[in-house]
Short mmCIF file of C-alpha atoms in Angstrom, two decimals:
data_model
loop_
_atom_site.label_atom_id
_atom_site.label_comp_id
_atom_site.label_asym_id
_atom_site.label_seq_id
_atom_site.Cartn_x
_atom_site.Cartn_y
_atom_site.Cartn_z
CA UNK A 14 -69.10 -145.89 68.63
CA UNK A 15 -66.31 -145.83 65.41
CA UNK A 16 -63.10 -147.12 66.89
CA UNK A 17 -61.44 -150.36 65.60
CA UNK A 18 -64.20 -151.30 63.19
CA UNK A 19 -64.40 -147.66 61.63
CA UNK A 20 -62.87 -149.08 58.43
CA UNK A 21 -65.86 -151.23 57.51
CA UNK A 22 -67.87 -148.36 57.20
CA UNK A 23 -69.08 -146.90 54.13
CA UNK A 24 -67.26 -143.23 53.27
CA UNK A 25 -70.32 -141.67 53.31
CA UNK A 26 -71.24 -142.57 57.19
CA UNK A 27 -67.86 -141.98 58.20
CA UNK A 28 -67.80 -138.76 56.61
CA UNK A 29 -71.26 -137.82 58.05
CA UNK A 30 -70.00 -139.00 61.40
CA UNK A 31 -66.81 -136.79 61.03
CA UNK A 32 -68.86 -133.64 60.81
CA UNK A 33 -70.69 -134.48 63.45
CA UNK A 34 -66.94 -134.11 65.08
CA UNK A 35 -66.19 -138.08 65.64
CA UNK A 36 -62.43 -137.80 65.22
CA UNK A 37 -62.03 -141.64 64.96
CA UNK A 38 -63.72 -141.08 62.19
CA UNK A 39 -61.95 -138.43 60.53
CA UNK A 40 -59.07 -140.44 61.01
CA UNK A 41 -60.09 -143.26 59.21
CA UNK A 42 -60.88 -141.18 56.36
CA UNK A 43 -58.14 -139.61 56.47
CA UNK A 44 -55.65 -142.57 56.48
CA UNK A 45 -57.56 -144.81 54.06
CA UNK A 46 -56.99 -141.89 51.29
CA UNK A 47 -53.79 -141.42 52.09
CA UNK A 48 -52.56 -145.21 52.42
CA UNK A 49 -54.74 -145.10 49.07
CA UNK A 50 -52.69 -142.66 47.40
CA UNK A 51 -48.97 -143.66 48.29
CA UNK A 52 -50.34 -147.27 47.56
CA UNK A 53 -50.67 -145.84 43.82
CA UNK A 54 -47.64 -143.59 44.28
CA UNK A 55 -45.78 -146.63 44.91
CA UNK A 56 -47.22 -148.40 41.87
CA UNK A 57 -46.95 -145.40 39.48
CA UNK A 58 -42.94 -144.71 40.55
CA UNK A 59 -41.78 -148.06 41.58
CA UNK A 60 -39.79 -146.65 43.73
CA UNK A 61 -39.07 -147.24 47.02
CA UNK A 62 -38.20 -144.94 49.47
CA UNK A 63 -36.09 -144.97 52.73
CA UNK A 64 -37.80 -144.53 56.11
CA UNK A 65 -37.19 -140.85 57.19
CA UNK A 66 -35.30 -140.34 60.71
CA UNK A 67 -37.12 -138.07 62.56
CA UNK A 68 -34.96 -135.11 63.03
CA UNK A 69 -36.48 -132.85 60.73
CA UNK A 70 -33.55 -132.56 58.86
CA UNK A 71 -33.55 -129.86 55.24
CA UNK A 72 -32.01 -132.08 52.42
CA UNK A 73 -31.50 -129.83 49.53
CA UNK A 74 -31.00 -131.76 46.16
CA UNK A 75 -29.82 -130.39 42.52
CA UNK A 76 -31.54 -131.67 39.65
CA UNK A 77 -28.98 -130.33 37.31
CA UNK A 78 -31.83 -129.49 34.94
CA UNK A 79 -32.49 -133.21 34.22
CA UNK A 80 -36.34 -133.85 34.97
CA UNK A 81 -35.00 -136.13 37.94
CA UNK A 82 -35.67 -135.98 41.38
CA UNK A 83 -32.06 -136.14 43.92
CA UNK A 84 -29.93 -136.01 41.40
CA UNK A 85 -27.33 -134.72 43.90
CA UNK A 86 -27.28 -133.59 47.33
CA UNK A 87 -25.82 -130.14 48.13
CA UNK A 88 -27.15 -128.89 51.41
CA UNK A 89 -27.79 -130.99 54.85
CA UNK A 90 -28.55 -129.89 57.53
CA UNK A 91 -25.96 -127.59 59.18
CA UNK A 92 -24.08 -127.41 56.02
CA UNK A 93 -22.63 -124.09 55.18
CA UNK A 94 -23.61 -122.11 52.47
CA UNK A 95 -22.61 -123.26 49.07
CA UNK A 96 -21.96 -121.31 45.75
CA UNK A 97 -25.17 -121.59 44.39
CA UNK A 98 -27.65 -119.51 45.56
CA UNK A 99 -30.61 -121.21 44.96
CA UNK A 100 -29.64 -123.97 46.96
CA UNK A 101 -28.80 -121.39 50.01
CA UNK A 102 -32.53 -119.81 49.38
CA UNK A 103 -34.28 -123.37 49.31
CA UNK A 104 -32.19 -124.55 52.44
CA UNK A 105 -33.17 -121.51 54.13
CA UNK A 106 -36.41 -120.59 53.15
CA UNK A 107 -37.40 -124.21 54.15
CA UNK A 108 -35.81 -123.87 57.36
CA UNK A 109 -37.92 -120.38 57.94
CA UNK A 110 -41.55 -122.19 57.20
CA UNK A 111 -40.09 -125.29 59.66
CA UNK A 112 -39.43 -122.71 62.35
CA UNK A 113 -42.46 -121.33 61.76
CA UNK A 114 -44.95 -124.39 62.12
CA UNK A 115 -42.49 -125.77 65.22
CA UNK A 116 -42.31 -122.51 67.06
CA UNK A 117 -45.93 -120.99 66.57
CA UNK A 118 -48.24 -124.52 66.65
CA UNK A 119 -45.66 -127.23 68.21
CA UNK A 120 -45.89 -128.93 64.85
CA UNK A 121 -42.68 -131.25 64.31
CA UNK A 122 -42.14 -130.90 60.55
CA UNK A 123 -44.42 -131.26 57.82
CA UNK A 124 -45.97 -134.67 59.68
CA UNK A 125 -45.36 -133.45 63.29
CA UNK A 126 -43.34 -136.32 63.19
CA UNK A 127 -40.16 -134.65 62.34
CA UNK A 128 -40.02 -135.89 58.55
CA UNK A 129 -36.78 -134.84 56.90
CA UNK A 130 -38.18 -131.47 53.97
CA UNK A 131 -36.40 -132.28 51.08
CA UNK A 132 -36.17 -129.69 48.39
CA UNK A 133 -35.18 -130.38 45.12
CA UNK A 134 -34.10 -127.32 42.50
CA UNK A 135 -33.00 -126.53 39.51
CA UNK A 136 -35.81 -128.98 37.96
CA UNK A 137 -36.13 -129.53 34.48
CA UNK A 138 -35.41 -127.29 31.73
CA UNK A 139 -37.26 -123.43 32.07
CA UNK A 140 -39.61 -125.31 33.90
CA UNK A 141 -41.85 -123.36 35.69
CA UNK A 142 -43.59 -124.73 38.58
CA UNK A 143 -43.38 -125.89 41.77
CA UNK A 144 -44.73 -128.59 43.17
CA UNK A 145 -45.07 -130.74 46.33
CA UNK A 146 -45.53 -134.68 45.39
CA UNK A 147 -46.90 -136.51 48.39
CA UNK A 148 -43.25 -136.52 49.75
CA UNK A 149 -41.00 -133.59 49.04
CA UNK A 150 -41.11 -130.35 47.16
CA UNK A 151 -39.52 -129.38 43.46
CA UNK A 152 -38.79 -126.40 42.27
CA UNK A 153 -38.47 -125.45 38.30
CA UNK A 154 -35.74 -122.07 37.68
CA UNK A 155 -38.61 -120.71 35.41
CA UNK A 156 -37.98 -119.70 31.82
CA UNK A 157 -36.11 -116.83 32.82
CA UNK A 158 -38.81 -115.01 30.32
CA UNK A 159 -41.86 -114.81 32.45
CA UNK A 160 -41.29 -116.33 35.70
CA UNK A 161 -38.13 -117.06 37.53
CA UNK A 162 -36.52 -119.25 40.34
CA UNK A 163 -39.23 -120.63 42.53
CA UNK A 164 -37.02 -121.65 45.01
CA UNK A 165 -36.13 -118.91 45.56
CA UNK A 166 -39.21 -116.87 47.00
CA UNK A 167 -40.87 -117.94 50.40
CA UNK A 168 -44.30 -118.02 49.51
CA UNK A 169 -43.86 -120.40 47.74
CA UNK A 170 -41.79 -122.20 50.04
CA UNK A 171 -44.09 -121.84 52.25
CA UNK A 172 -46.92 -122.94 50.03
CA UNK A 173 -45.45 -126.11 48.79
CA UNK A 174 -44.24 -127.02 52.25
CA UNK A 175 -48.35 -126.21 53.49
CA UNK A 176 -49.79 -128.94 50.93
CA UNK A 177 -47.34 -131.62 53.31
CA UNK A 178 -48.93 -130.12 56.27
CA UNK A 179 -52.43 -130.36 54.69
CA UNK A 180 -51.51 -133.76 53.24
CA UNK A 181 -50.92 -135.40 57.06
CA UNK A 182 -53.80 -132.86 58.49
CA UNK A 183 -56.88 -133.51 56.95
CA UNK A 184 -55.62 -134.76 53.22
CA UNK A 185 -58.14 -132.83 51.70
CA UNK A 186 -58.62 -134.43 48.05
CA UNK A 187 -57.34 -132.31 45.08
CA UNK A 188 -60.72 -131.39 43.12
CA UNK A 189 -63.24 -129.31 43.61
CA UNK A 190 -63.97 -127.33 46.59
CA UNK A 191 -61.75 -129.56 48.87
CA UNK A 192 -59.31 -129.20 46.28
CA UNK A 193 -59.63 -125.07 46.63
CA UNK A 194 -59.53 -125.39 49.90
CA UNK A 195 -56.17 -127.24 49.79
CA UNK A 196 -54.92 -124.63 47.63
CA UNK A 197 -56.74 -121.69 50.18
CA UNK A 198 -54.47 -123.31 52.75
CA UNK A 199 -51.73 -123.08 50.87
CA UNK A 200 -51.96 -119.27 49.94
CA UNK A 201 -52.81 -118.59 53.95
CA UNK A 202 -49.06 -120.47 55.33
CA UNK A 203 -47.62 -118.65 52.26
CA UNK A 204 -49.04 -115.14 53.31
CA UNK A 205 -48.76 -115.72 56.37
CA UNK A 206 -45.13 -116.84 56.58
CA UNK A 207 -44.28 -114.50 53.71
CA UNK A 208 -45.56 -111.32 56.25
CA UNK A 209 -43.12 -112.89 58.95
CA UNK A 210 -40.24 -113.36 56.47
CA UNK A 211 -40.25 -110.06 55.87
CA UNK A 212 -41.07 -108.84 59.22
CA UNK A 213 -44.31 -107.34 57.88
CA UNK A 214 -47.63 -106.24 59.30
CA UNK A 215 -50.81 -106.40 57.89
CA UNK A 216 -50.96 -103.31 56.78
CA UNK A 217 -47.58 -103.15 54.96
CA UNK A 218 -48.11 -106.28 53.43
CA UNK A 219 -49.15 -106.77 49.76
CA UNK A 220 -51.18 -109.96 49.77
CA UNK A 221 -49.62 -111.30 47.00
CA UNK A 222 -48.73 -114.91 46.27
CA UNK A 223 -45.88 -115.62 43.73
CA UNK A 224 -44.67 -111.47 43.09
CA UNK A 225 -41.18 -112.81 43.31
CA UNK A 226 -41.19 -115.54 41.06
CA UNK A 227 -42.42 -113.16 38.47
CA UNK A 228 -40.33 -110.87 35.56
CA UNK A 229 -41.03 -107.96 34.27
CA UNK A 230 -41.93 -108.85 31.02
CA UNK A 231 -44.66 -110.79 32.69
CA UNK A 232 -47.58 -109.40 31.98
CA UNK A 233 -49.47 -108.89 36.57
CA UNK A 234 -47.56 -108.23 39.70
CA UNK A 235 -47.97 -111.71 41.05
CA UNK A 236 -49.40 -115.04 40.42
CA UNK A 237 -52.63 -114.66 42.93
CA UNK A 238 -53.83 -111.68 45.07
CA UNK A 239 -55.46 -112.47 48.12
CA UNK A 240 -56.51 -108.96 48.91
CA UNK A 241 -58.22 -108.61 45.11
CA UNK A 242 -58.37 -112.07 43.88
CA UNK A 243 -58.79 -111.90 39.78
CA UNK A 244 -56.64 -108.61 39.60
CA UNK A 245 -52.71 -110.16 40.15
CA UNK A 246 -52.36 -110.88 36.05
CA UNK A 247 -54.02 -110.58 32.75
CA UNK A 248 -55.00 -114.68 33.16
CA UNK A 249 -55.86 -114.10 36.85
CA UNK A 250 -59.91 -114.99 36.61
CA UNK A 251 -59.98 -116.02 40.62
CA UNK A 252 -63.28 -115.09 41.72
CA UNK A 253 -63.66 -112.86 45.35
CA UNK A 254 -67.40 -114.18 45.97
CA UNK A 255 -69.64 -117.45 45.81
CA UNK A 256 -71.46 -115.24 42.52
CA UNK A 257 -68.90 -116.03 40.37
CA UNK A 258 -68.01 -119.58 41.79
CA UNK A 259 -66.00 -121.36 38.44
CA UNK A 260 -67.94 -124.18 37.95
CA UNK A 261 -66.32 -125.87 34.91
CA UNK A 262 -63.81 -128.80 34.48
CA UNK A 263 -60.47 -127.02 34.12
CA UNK A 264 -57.56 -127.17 37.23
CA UNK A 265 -59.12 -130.06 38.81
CA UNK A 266 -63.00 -127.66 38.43
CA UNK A 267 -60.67 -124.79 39.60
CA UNK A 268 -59.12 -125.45 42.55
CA UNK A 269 -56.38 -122.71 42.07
CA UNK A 270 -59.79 -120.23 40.93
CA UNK A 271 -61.76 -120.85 43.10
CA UNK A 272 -59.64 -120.48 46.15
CA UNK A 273 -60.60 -116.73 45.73
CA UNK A 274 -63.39 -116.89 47.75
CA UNK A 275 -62.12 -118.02 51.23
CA UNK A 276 -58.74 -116.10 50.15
CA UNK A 277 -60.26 -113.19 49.98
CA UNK A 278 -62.53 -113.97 53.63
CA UNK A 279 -59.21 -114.94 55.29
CA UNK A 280 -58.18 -111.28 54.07
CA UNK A 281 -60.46 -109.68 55.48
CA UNK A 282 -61.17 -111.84 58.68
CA UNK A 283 -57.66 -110.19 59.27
CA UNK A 284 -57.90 -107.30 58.82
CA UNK A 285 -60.63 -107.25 62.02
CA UNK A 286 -58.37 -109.93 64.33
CA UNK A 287 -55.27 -109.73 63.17
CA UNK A 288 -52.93 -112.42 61.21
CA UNK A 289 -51.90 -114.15 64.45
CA UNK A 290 -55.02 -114.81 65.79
CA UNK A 291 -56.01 -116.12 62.30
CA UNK A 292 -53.53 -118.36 61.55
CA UNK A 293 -54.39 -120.11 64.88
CA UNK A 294 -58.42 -120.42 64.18
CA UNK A 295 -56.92 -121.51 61.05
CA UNK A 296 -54.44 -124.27 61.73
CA UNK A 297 -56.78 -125.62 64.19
CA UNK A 298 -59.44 -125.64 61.82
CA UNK A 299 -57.00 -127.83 59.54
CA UNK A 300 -57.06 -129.91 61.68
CA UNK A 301 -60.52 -130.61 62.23
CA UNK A 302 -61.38 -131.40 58.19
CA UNK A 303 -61.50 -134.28 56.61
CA UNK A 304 -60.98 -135.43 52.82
CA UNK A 305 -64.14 -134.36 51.54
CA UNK A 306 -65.11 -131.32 53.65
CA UNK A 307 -66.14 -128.69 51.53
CA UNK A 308 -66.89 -124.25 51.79
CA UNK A 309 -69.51 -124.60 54.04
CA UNK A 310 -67.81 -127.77 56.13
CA UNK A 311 -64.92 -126.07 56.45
CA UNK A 312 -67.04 -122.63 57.33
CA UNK A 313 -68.72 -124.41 59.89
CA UNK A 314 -65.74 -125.82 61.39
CA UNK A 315 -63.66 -122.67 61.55
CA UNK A 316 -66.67 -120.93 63.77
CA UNK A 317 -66.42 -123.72 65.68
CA UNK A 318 -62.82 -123.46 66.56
CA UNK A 319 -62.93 -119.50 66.60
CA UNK A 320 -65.27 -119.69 69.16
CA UNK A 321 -63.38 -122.72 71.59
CA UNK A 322 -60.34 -120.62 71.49
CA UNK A 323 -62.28 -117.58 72.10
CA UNK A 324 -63.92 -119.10 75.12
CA UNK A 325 -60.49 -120.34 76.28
CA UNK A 326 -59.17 -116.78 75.60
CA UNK A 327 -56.53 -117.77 72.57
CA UNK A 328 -57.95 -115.63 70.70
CA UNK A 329 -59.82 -112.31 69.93
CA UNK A 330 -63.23 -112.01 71.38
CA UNK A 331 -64.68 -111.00 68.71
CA UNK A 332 -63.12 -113.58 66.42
CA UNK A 333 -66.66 -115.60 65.84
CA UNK A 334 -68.54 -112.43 64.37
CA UNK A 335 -65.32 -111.06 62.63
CA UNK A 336 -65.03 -114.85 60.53
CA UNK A 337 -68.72 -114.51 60.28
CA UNK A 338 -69.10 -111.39 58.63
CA UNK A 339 -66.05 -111.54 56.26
CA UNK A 340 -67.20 -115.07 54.85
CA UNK A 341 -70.68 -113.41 54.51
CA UNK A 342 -69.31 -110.84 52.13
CA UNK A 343 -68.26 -113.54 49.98
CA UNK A 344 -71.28 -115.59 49.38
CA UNK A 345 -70.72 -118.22 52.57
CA UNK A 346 -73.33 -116.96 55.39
CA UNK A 347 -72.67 -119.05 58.40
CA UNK A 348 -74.75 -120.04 60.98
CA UNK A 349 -73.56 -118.94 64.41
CA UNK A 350 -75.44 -120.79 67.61
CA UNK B 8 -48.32 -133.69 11.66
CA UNK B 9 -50.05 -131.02 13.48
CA UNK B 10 -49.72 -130.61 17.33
CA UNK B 11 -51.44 -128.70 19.65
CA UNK B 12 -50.20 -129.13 24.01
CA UNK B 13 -51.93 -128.02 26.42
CA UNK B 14 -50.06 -127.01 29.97
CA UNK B 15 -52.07 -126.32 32.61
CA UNK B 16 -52.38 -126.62 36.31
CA UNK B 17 -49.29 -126.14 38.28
CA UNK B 18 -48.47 -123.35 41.05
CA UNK B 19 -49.17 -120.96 38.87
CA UNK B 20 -52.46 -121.94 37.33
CA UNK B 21 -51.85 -120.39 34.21
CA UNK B 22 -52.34 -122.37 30.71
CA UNK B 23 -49.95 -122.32 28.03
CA UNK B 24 -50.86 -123.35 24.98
CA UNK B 25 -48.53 -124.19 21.81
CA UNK B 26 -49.80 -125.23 18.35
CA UNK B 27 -47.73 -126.14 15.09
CA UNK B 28 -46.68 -128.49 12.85
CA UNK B 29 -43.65 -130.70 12.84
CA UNK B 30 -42.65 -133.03 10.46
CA UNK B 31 -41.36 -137.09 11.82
CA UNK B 32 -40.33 -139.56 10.10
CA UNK B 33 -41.95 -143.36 10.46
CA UNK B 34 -40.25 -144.51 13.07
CA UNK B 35 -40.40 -141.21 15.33
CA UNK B 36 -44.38 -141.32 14.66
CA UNK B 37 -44.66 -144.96 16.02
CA UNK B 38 -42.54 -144.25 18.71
CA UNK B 39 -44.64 -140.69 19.75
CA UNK B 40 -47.96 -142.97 19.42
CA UNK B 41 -46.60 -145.23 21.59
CA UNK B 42 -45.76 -143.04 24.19
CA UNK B 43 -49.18 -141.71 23.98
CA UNK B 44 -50.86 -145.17 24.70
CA UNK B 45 -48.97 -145.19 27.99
CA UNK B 46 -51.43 -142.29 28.93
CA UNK B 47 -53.30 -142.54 32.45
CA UNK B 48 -55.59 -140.61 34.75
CA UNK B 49 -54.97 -142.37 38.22
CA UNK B 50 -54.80 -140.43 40.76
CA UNK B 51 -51.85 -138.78 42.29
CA UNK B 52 -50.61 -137.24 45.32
CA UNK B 53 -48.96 -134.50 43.87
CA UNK B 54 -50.53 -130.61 44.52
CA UNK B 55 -49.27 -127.98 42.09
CA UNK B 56 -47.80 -130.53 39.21
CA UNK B 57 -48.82 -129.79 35.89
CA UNK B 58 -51.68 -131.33 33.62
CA UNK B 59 -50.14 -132.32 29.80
CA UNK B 60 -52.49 -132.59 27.30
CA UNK B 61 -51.51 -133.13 23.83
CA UNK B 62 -53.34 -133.69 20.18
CA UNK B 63 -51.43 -135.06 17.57
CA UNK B 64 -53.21 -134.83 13.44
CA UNK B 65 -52.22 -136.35 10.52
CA UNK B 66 -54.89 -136.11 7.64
CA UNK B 67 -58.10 -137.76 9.18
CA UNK B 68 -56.11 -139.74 12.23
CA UNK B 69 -56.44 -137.39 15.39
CA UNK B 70 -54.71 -138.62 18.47
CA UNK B 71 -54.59 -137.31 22.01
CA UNK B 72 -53.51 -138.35 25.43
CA UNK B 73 -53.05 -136.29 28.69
CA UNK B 74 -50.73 -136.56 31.26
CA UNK B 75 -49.51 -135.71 34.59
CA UNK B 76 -46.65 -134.56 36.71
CA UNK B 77 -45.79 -138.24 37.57
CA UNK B 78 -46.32 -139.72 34.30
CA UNK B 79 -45.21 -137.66 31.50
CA UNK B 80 -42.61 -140.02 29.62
CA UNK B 81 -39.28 -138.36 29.72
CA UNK B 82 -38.95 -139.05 25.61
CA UNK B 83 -42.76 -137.14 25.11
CA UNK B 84 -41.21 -134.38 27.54
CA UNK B 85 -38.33 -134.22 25.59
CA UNK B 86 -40.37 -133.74 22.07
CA UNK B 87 -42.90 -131.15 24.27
CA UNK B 88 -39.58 -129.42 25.60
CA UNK B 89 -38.33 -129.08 21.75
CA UNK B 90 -41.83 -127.68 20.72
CA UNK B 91 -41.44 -125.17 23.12
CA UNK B 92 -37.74 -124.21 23.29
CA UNK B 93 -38.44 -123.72 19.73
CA UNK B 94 -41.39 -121.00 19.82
#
């Protein structure tokens, strides 16, 4: 048995053990990473933080364009809206994907311990990114030439807010396949939420991740399509099947590429259950992986869950063979007992 | 000296690249090869921040150094920002 003692064991038993479903386990690996990583966090910022309160709280800061976190705050919780809009998109949009995780899995926050989401905007100068950094999210106003406010489009709300939920779920690392599968996670809260937002349904929706955070002069409709991953831009080289799997060194060896593949399974694993039903199998599944788990680990796992919650009637009946068949049409063939 | 920076990573995913030539004076190049030496690869929690890669040339001396979100010195982001505000 792992309990206590689990952290004298080598990674590699502990990770065999946590596919084999030992949660202790999991756990461990889980928590050394991520006690690993703030450890260095710490080190690399040298800057100390204060303990959050609990309450789940949306803290919006303004950057002022200086390439500074909490420059100044301009939202709390319950504040009215300000003049800026930005900060009024942030504070809500944040609020939306909060509501979201609270009301549909009982998830407190980004930790499920009611951690305060901090947003900072107006990052930098034309900067265009967002990014979540082990803590709280930042959001560039774009160059104003190709992309535009980030804050201000809930996808990506939603996505940067998903990496905190991934980071205290299963902490998958940031390379690799557990890397694309962080970033696969990602895309699904930010389609997911993004359909709800807009009070979509599967059929109206357009699958696409970023479309709003996009000009005209850029040269695709969105950053990523999950529908028809590799068609959203000219640069857009996301692969929709294990036969064209990036394999090279670039983005961490591709974790925004190759998220394609299980992007493109989630797709169409919807369109056969249904987004609700998904997002469930999914979120549990989160739950399940560990640092390291890769396509197939995380394959595995998701038939696992789709079939408990089928058994236990959460789900669609047919959820199992519907996961099934859309990962086998992207190069990931399960096997169902 | 010759420059070529590399952005990649980020939400987005999507490279830039900028290339040119700038000209510094002696005590701007020691200062922008010092800044380069405080180049590291640890690891970071951050998902979505950026990757900064850089190449500086002068004649034969080539000089490179990559960064990330977290460790970019402000002064190299401020020469980067310059290069780019400038294309």
């Amino acid at each position: 048995m792992c309990q206590e003692k689990c952290f004298i064991v080598p990674p590699h038993i502990l990770e065999e053990l946590a596919k084999r479903g030992n949660k202790s386990c999991k756990r461990t690996l889980n928590d050394t990473g991520r006690i690993l990583e703030r450890r260095q966090t710490a080190l690399n910022h040298l800057l100390v933080r204060e303990q959050e309160d609990g309450a789940a709280n949306r803290l919006v800061y303004d950057c002022q364009n200086k390439y500074q976190q909490r420059v100044e705050l301009v939202m709390n919780e319950g504040d009215q809206p300000t003049d800026d809009e930005v900060a009024n998109l942030a504070y809500d949009g944040s609020g939306f994907v909060r509501d979201y995780f609270q009301q549909t899995f009982g998830l407190n926050s980004v930790d499920g311990n009611g951690i305060d989401i901090i947003s900072n905007i107006h990052y930098g100068e034309n900067y265009n990114n967002a990014y979540w950094d082990g803590d709280e999210m930042t959001y560039g106003d774009g160059d104003g030439k190709e992309f535009t406010n980030f804050a201000g489009a809930i996808d990506v709300v939603a996505h940067e807010i998903a990496h905190g939920v991934t980071q205290f779920l299963a902490n998958l690392e940031y390379y690799g396949q557990s890397g694309a599968l962080n970033e696969h996670f990602s895309d699904v809260f930010g389609t997911v939420i993004k359909q709800k937002y807009l009070d979509q349904d599967i059929e109206d929706a357009d699958w696409l991740i970023g479309d709003l955070v996009v000009t005209e002069e850029f040269p695709g409709i969105a950053i990523r399509s999950m529908k028809a991953p590799g068609t959203a831009n000219d640069f857009d080289t996301q692969p929709d099947h294990m036969d064209n799997y990036y394999s090279g060194t670039a983005d961490n060896q591709g974790v925004h590429i190759n998220s394609g593949i299980p992007n493109k399974a989630f797709y169409l694993s919807c369109l056969e259950i249904g987004i609700d039903d998904c997002a469930l199998i999914w979120f549990e599944t989160l739950k399940s992986l560990w640092r390291t788990a890769n396509f197939n680990d995380m394959v595995e796992t998701l038939i696992s869950v789709a079939q408990n919650l089928s058994s236990e009637g959460r789900v669609n009946e047919q959820s199992v063979d519907a996961i099934s068949k859309s990962f086998s049409s992207v190069g990931l063939t399960p096997i169902v007992v | 000296m010759k420059y070529k920076i590399e952005i990649s990573g980020g939400f987005t995913g999507i490279p830039k690249f900028y290339e040119g030539e700038r000209h510094l004076n002696e005590i701007q190049k020691e200062k922008l090869l010092d800044l380069l030496k405080t180049s590291n690869s640890k690891n970071s929690p951050i998902r979505d921040g950026q990757k900064y890669s850089f190449l500086f040339t002068e004649g034969q001396d080539i000089y490179t150094a990559e960064f990330g979100e977290n460790n970019l010195p402000s002064e190299l982001r401020q020469i980067m920002d310059s290069i780019i505000h400038a294309d």
